[in-house]
Coordinates of C-alpha atoms and ligand atoms in Angstrom, one line a residue:
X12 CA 0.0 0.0 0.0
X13 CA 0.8 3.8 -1.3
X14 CA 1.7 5.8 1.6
X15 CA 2.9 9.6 1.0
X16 CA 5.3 10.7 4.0
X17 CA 5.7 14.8 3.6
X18 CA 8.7 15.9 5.6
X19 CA 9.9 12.5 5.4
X20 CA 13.6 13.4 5.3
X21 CA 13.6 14.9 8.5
X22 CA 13.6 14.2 11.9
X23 CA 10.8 12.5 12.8
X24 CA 9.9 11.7 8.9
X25 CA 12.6 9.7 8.0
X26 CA 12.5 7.5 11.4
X27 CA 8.7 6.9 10.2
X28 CA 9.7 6.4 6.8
X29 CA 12.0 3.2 8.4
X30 CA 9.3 2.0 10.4
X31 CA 6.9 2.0 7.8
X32 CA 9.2 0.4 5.3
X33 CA 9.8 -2.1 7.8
X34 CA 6.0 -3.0 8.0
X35 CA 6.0 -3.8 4.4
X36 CA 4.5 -0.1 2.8
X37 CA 5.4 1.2 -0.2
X38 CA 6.7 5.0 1.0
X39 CA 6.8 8.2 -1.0
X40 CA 9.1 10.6 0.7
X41 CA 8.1 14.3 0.0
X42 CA 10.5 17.0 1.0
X43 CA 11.6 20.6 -0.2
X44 CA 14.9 20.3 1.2
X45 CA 14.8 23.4 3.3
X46 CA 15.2 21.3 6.5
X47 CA 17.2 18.5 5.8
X48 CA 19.2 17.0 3.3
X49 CA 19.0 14.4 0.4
X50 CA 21.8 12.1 2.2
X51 CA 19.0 10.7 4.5
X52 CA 17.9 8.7 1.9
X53 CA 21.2 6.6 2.4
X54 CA 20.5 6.3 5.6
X55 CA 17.4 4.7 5.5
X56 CA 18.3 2.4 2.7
X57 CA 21.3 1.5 5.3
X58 CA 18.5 0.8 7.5
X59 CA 16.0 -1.4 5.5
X60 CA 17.9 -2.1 2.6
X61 CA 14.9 0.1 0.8
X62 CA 15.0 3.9 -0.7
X63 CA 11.2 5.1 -0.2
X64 CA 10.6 6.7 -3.9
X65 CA 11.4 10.8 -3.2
X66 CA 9.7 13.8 -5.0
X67 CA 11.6 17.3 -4.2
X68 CA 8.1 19.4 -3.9
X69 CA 7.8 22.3 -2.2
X70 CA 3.8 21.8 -0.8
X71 CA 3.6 26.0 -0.6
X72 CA 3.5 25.4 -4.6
X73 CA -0.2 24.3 -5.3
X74 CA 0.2 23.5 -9.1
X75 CA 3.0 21.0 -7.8
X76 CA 0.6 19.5 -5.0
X77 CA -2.0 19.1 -7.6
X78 CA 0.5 17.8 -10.2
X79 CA 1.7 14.8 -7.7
X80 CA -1.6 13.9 -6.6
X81 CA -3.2 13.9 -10.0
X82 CA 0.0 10.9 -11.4
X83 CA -0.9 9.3 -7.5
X84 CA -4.0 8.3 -7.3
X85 CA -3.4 4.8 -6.1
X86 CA -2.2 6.7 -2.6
X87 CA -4.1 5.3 0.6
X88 CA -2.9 7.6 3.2
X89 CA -0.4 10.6 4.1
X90 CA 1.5 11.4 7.1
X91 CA 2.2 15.0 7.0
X92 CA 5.4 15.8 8.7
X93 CA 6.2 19.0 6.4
X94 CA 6.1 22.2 8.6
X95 CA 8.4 25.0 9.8
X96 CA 9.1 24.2 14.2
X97 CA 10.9 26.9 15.2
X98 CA 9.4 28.6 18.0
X99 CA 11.8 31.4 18.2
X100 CA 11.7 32.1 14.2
X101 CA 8.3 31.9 14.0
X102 CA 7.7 35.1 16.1
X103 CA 10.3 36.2 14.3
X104 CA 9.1 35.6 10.5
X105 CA 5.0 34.7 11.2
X106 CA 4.4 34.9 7.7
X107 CA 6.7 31.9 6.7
X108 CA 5.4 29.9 9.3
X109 CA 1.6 30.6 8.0
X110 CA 2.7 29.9 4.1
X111 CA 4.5 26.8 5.0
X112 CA 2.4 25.8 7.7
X113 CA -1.2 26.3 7.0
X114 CA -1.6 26.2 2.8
X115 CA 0.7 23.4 2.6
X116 CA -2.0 21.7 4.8
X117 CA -4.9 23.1 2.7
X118 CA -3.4 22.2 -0.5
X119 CA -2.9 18.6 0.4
X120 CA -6.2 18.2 2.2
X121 CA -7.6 19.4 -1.1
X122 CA -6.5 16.9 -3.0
X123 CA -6.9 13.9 -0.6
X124 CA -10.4 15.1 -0.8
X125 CA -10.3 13.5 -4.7
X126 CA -8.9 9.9 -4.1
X127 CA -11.4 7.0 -3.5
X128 CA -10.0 6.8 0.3
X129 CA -8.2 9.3 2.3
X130 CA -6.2 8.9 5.7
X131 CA -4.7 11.5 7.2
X132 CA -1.9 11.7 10.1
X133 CA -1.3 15.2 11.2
X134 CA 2.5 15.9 13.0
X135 CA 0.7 18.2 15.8
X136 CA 2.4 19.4 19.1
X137 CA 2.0 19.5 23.1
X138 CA 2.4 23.5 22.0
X139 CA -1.4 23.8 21.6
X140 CA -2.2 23.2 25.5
X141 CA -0.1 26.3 26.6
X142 CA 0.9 25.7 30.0
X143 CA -1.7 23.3 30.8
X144 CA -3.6 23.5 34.5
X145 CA -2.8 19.9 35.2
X146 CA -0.1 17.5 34.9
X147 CA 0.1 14.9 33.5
X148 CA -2.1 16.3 30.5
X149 CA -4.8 14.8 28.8
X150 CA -6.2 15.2 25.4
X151 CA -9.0 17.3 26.6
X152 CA -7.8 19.8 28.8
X153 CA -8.7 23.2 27.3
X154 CA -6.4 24.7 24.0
X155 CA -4.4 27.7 25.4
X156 CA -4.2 30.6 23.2
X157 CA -0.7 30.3 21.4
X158 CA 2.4 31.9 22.8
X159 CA 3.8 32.0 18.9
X160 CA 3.2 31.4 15.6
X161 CA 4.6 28.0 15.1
X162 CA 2.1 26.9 18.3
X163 CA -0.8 28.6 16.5
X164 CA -0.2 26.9 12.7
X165 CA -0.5 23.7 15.0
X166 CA -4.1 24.6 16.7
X167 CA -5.4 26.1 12.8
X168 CA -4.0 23.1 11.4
X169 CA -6.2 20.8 13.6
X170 CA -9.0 23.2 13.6
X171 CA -9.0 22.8 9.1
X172 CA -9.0 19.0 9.7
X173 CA -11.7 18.8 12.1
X174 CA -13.9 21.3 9.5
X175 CA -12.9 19.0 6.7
X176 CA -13.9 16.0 7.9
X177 CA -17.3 17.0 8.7
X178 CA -17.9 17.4 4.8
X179 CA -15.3 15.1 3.1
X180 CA -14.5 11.3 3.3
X181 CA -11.1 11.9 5.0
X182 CA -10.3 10.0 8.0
X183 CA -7.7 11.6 10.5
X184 CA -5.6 11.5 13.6
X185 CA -4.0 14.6 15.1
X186 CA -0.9 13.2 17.0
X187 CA 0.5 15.9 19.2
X188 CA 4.4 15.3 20.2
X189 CA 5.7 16.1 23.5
X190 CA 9.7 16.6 23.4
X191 CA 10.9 13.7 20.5
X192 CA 15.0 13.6 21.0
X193 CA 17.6 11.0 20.0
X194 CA 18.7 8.8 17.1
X195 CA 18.3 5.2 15.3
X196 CA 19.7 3.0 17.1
X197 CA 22.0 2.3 14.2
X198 CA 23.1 6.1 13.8
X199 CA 22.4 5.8 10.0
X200 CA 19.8 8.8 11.0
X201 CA 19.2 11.5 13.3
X202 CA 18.6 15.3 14.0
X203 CA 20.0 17.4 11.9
X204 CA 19.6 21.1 13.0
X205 CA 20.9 23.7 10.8
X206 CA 22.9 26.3 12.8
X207 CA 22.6 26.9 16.2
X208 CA 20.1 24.1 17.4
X209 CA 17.2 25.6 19.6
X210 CA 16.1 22.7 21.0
X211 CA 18.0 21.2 24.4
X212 CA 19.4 17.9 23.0
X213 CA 20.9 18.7 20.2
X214 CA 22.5 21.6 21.9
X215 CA 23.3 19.2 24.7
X216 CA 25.3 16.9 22.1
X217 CA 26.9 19.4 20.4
X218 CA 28.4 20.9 23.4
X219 CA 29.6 17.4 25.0
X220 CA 31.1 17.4 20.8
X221 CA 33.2 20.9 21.9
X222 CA 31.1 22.3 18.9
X223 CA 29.5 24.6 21.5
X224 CA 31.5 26.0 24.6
X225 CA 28.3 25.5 27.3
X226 CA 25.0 25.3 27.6
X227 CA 22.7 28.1 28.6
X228 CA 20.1 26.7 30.8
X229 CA 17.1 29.2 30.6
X230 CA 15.9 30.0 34.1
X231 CA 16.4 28.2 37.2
X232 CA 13.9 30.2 39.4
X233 CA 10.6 28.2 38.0
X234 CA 8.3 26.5 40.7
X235 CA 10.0 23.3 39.8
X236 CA 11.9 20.9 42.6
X237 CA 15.0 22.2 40.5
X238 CA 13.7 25.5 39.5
X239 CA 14.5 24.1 35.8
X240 CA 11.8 23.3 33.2
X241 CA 10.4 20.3 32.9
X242 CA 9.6 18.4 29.7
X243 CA 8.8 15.0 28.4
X244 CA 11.1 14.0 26.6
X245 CA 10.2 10.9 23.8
X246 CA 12.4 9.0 21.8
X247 CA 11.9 9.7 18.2
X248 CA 11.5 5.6 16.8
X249 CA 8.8 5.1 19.8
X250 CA 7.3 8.0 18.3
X251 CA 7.5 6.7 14.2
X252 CA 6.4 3.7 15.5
X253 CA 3.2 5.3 17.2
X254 CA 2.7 7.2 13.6
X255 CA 2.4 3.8 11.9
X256 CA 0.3 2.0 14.4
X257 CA -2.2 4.9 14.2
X258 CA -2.3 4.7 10.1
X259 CA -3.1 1.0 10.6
X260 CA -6.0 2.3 12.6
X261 CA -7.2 4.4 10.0
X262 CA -6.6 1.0 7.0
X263 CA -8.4 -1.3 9.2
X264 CA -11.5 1.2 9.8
X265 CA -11.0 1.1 13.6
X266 CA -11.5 4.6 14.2
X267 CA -14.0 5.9 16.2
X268 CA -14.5 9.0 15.0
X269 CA -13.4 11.0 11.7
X270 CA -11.0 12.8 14.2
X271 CA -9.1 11.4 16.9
X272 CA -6.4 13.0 18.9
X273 CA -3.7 11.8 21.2
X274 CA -1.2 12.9 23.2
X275 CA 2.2 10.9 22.6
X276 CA 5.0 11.2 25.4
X277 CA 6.8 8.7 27.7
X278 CA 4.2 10.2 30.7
X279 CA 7.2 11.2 32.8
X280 CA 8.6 14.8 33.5
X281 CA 12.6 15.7 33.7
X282 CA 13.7 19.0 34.2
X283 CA 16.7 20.5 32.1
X284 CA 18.7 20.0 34.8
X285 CA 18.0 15.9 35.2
X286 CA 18.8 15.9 31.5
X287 CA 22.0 17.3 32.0
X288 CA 23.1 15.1 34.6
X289 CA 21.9 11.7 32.8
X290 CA 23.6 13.3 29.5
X291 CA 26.9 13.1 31.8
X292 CA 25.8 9.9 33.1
X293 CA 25.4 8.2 29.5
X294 CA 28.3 10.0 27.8
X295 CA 31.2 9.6 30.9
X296 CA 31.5 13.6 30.9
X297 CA 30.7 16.8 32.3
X298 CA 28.8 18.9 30.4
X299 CA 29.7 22.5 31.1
X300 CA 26.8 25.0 31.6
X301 CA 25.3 28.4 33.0
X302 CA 22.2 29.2 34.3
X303 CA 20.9 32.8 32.0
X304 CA 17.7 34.2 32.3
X305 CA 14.4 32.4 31.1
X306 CA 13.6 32.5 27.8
X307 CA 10.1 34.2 26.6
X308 CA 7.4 31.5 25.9
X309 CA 8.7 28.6 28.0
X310 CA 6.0 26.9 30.0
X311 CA 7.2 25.3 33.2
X312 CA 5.5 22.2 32.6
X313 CA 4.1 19.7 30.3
X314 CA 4.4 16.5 30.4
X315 CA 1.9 13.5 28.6
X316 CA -1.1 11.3 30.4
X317 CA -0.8 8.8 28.1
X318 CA -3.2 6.6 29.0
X319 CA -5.4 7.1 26.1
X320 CA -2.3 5.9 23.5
X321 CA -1.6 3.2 25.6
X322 CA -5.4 2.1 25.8
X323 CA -6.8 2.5 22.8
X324 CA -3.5 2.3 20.2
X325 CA -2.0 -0.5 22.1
X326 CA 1.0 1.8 21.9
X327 CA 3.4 2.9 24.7
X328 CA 7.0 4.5 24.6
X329 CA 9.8 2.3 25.6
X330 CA 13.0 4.0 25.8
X331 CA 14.2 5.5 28.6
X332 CA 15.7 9.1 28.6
X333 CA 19.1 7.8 29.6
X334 CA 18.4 5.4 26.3
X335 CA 17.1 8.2 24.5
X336 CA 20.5 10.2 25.1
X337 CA 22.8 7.4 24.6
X338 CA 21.4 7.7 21.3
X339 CA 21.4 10.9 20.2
X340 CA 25.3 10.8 21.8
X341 CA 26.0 8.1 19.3
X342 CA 24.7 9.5 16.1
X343 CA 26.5 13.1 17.4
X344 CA 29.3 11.3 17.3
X345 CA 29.2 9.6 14.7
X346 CA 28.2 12.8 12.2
X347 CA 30.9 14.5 13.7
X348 CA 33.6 11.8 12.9
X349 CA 32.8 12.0 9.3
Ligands
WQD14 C1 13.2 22.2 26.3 C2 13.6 22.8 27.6 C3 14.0 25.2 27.5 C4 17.5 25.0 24.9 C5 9.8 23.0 21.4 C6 8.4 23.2 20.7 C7 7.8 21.9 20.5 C8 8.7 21.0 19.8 C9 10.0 20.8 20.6 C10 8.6 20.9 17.4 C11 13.0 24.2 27.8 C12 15.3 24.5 27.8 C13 16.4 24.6 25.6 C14 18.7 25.5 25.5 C15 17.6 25.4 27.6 N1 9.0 21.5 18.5 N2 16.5 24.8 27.0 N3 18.6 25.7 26.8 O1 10.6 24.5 23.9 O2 9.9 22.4 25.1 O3 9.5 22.5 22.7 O4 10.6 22.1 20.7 O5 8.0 19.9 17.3 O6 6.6 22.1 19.8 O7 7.6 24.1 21.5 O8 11.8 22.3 23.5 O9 14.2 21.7 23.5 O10 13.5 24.1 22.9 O11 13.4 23.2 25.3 O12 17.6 25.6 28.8 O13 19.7 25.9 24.8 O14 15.0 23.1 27.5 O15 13.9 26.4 28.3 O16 12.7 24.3 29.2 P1 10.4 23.0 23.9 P2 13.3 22.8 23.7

């Protein structure tokens, strides 16, 4: 079976992109580029002995969404992946993050709306709950207004698919991440963050690499036992492997609804300074850092109930964050060797 992976030479696409190739489907990898790089197809063949077929679109170009879809008709689902994630940059450039993040969407959904049978996975985000009331969260506690751009393409995006399934055959599930870090185990793929990476781990690695002289931890003075953030911190093949379990869903006709939503996290909370010291602990170092001030739009808190995941998708995270470390240490390694 025809399944269309957009994003899927990036982060969390091309770990799905294995996991689905190692379930036996036939993948096309859509990517523009702009966020990774064409080498990742190596990797994955490295991996499953299997190149998924790859079309360099850009989905912000409608004639080419339309053009693909029309010579695809055979397609049974997509997992769309293809976004901009920045926080930071989103604030700073909100109109790149609405072009790439919003009609990409639409013009995708647009043309699902054509084929005989449509299943949609949408890449959403712990982002829309704000800083949630209660921890751990659940998928219904209340949407927050957004704190940026990036966290409000995430809450549009799930508010188009919930509109469009009330009037088209489209099946979906909105699958909102908590933090996804790490690597394949085999370090054939990983994170590849261009420039200075904003996120924790990868800044974390490439500091232990020398690459960076210390981390800045942003804010100690939360109401946190540490006074650090905390975060739940996923690896990124337990989350692939929850992105095909949830398309199977959608294939077999198990859903319940036209729209279903879950949370996916490990259900525990470390703070930035616990990730520190198990990043020392797995990688036999120190890992030098200073505490600066907090950085605008952090919530203290969010970690995922994931009861619902567990329950219903038979589906529960298994690595550990010292696991989870140990392997994004390994693939920082190993890109840095080369
Ligand atoms: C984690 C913690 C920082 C960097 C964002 C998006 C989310 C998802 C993941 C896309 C926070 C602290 C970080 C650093 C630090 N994006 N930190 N020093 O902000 O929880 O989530 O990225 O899918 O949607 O919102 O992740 O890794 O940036 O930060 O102290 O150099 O680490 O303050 O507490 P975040 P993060």
């Amino acid at each position: 079976m025809k399944i269309v992976v957009t994003g899927g030479l990036g982060f969390i696409g091309s770990h799905t992109v294995v996991e689905l190739q190692n379930q036996g489907f036939e993948v096309i990898a859509i990517d523009n580029l702009s966020n990774s790089s064409i080498e990742v197809l190596d990797g994955i063949y490295n991996i499953t002995g299997k190149k998924p077929i790859f079309e360099n679109i850009d989905l912000r170009e409608k004639q080419s969404v339309q053009d693909f879809f029309k010579k695809n008709q055979d397609i049974v689902g997509v997992i769309h992946f293809a976004a901009s994630k920045a926080v930071g940059e989103s604030v700073e450039n909100p109109l790149l993050y609405y072009e790439n993040n919003i009609n990409a969407l639409v013009y995708v959904l647009q043309e699902l709306t054509k084929l005989p049978e449509a299943n949609f996975i949408f890449s959403s985000s712990c982002t829309v709950y704000g800083q949630a009331e209660k921890m751990p969260i659940t998928e219904d506690a209340s949407i927050q207004p957004a704190i940026s751009p990036y966290g409000n393409t995430k809450q549009i995006g799930e508010e188009i698919i919930r509109d469009v399934a009330k009037v088209t055959t489209i099946n979906s599930i909105l699958l909102r991440y908590f933090n996804p870090i790490g690597a394949h185990s085999t370090a054939e793929i990983g994170e590849l963050p261009i420039g200075i990476p904003q996120n924790l781990v990868p800044f974390i690695t490439q500091t232990g690499m020398g690459l960076r002289k210390e981390l800045s931890v942003y804010g100690n003075d939360y109401p946190t036992p540490d006074g650090t953030c905390i975060r739940d911190y996923i690896h990124v093949v337990d989350l692939a492997k929850a992105h095909v379990i949830a398309l199977q869903r959608l294939l077999k006709k198990e859903n319940l609804e036209k729209v279903e939503t879950f949370n996916l996290g490990t259900g525990t909370g470390s703070s930035v300074l616990e990730v520190i010291h198990a990043f020392e602990k797995v990688s036999g170092q120190k890992l030098p850092y200073k505490i600066v001030a907090r950085r605008e739009g952090d919530v203290v808190e969010a970690y995922a109930n994931t009861d619902k995941a567990n329950k219903i998708l038979g589906w529960k995270a298994e690595s550990t964050l010292e696991e989870s470390l140990a392997s994004a240490w390994k693939w920082e390694q190993k890109i840095r060797k080369n």
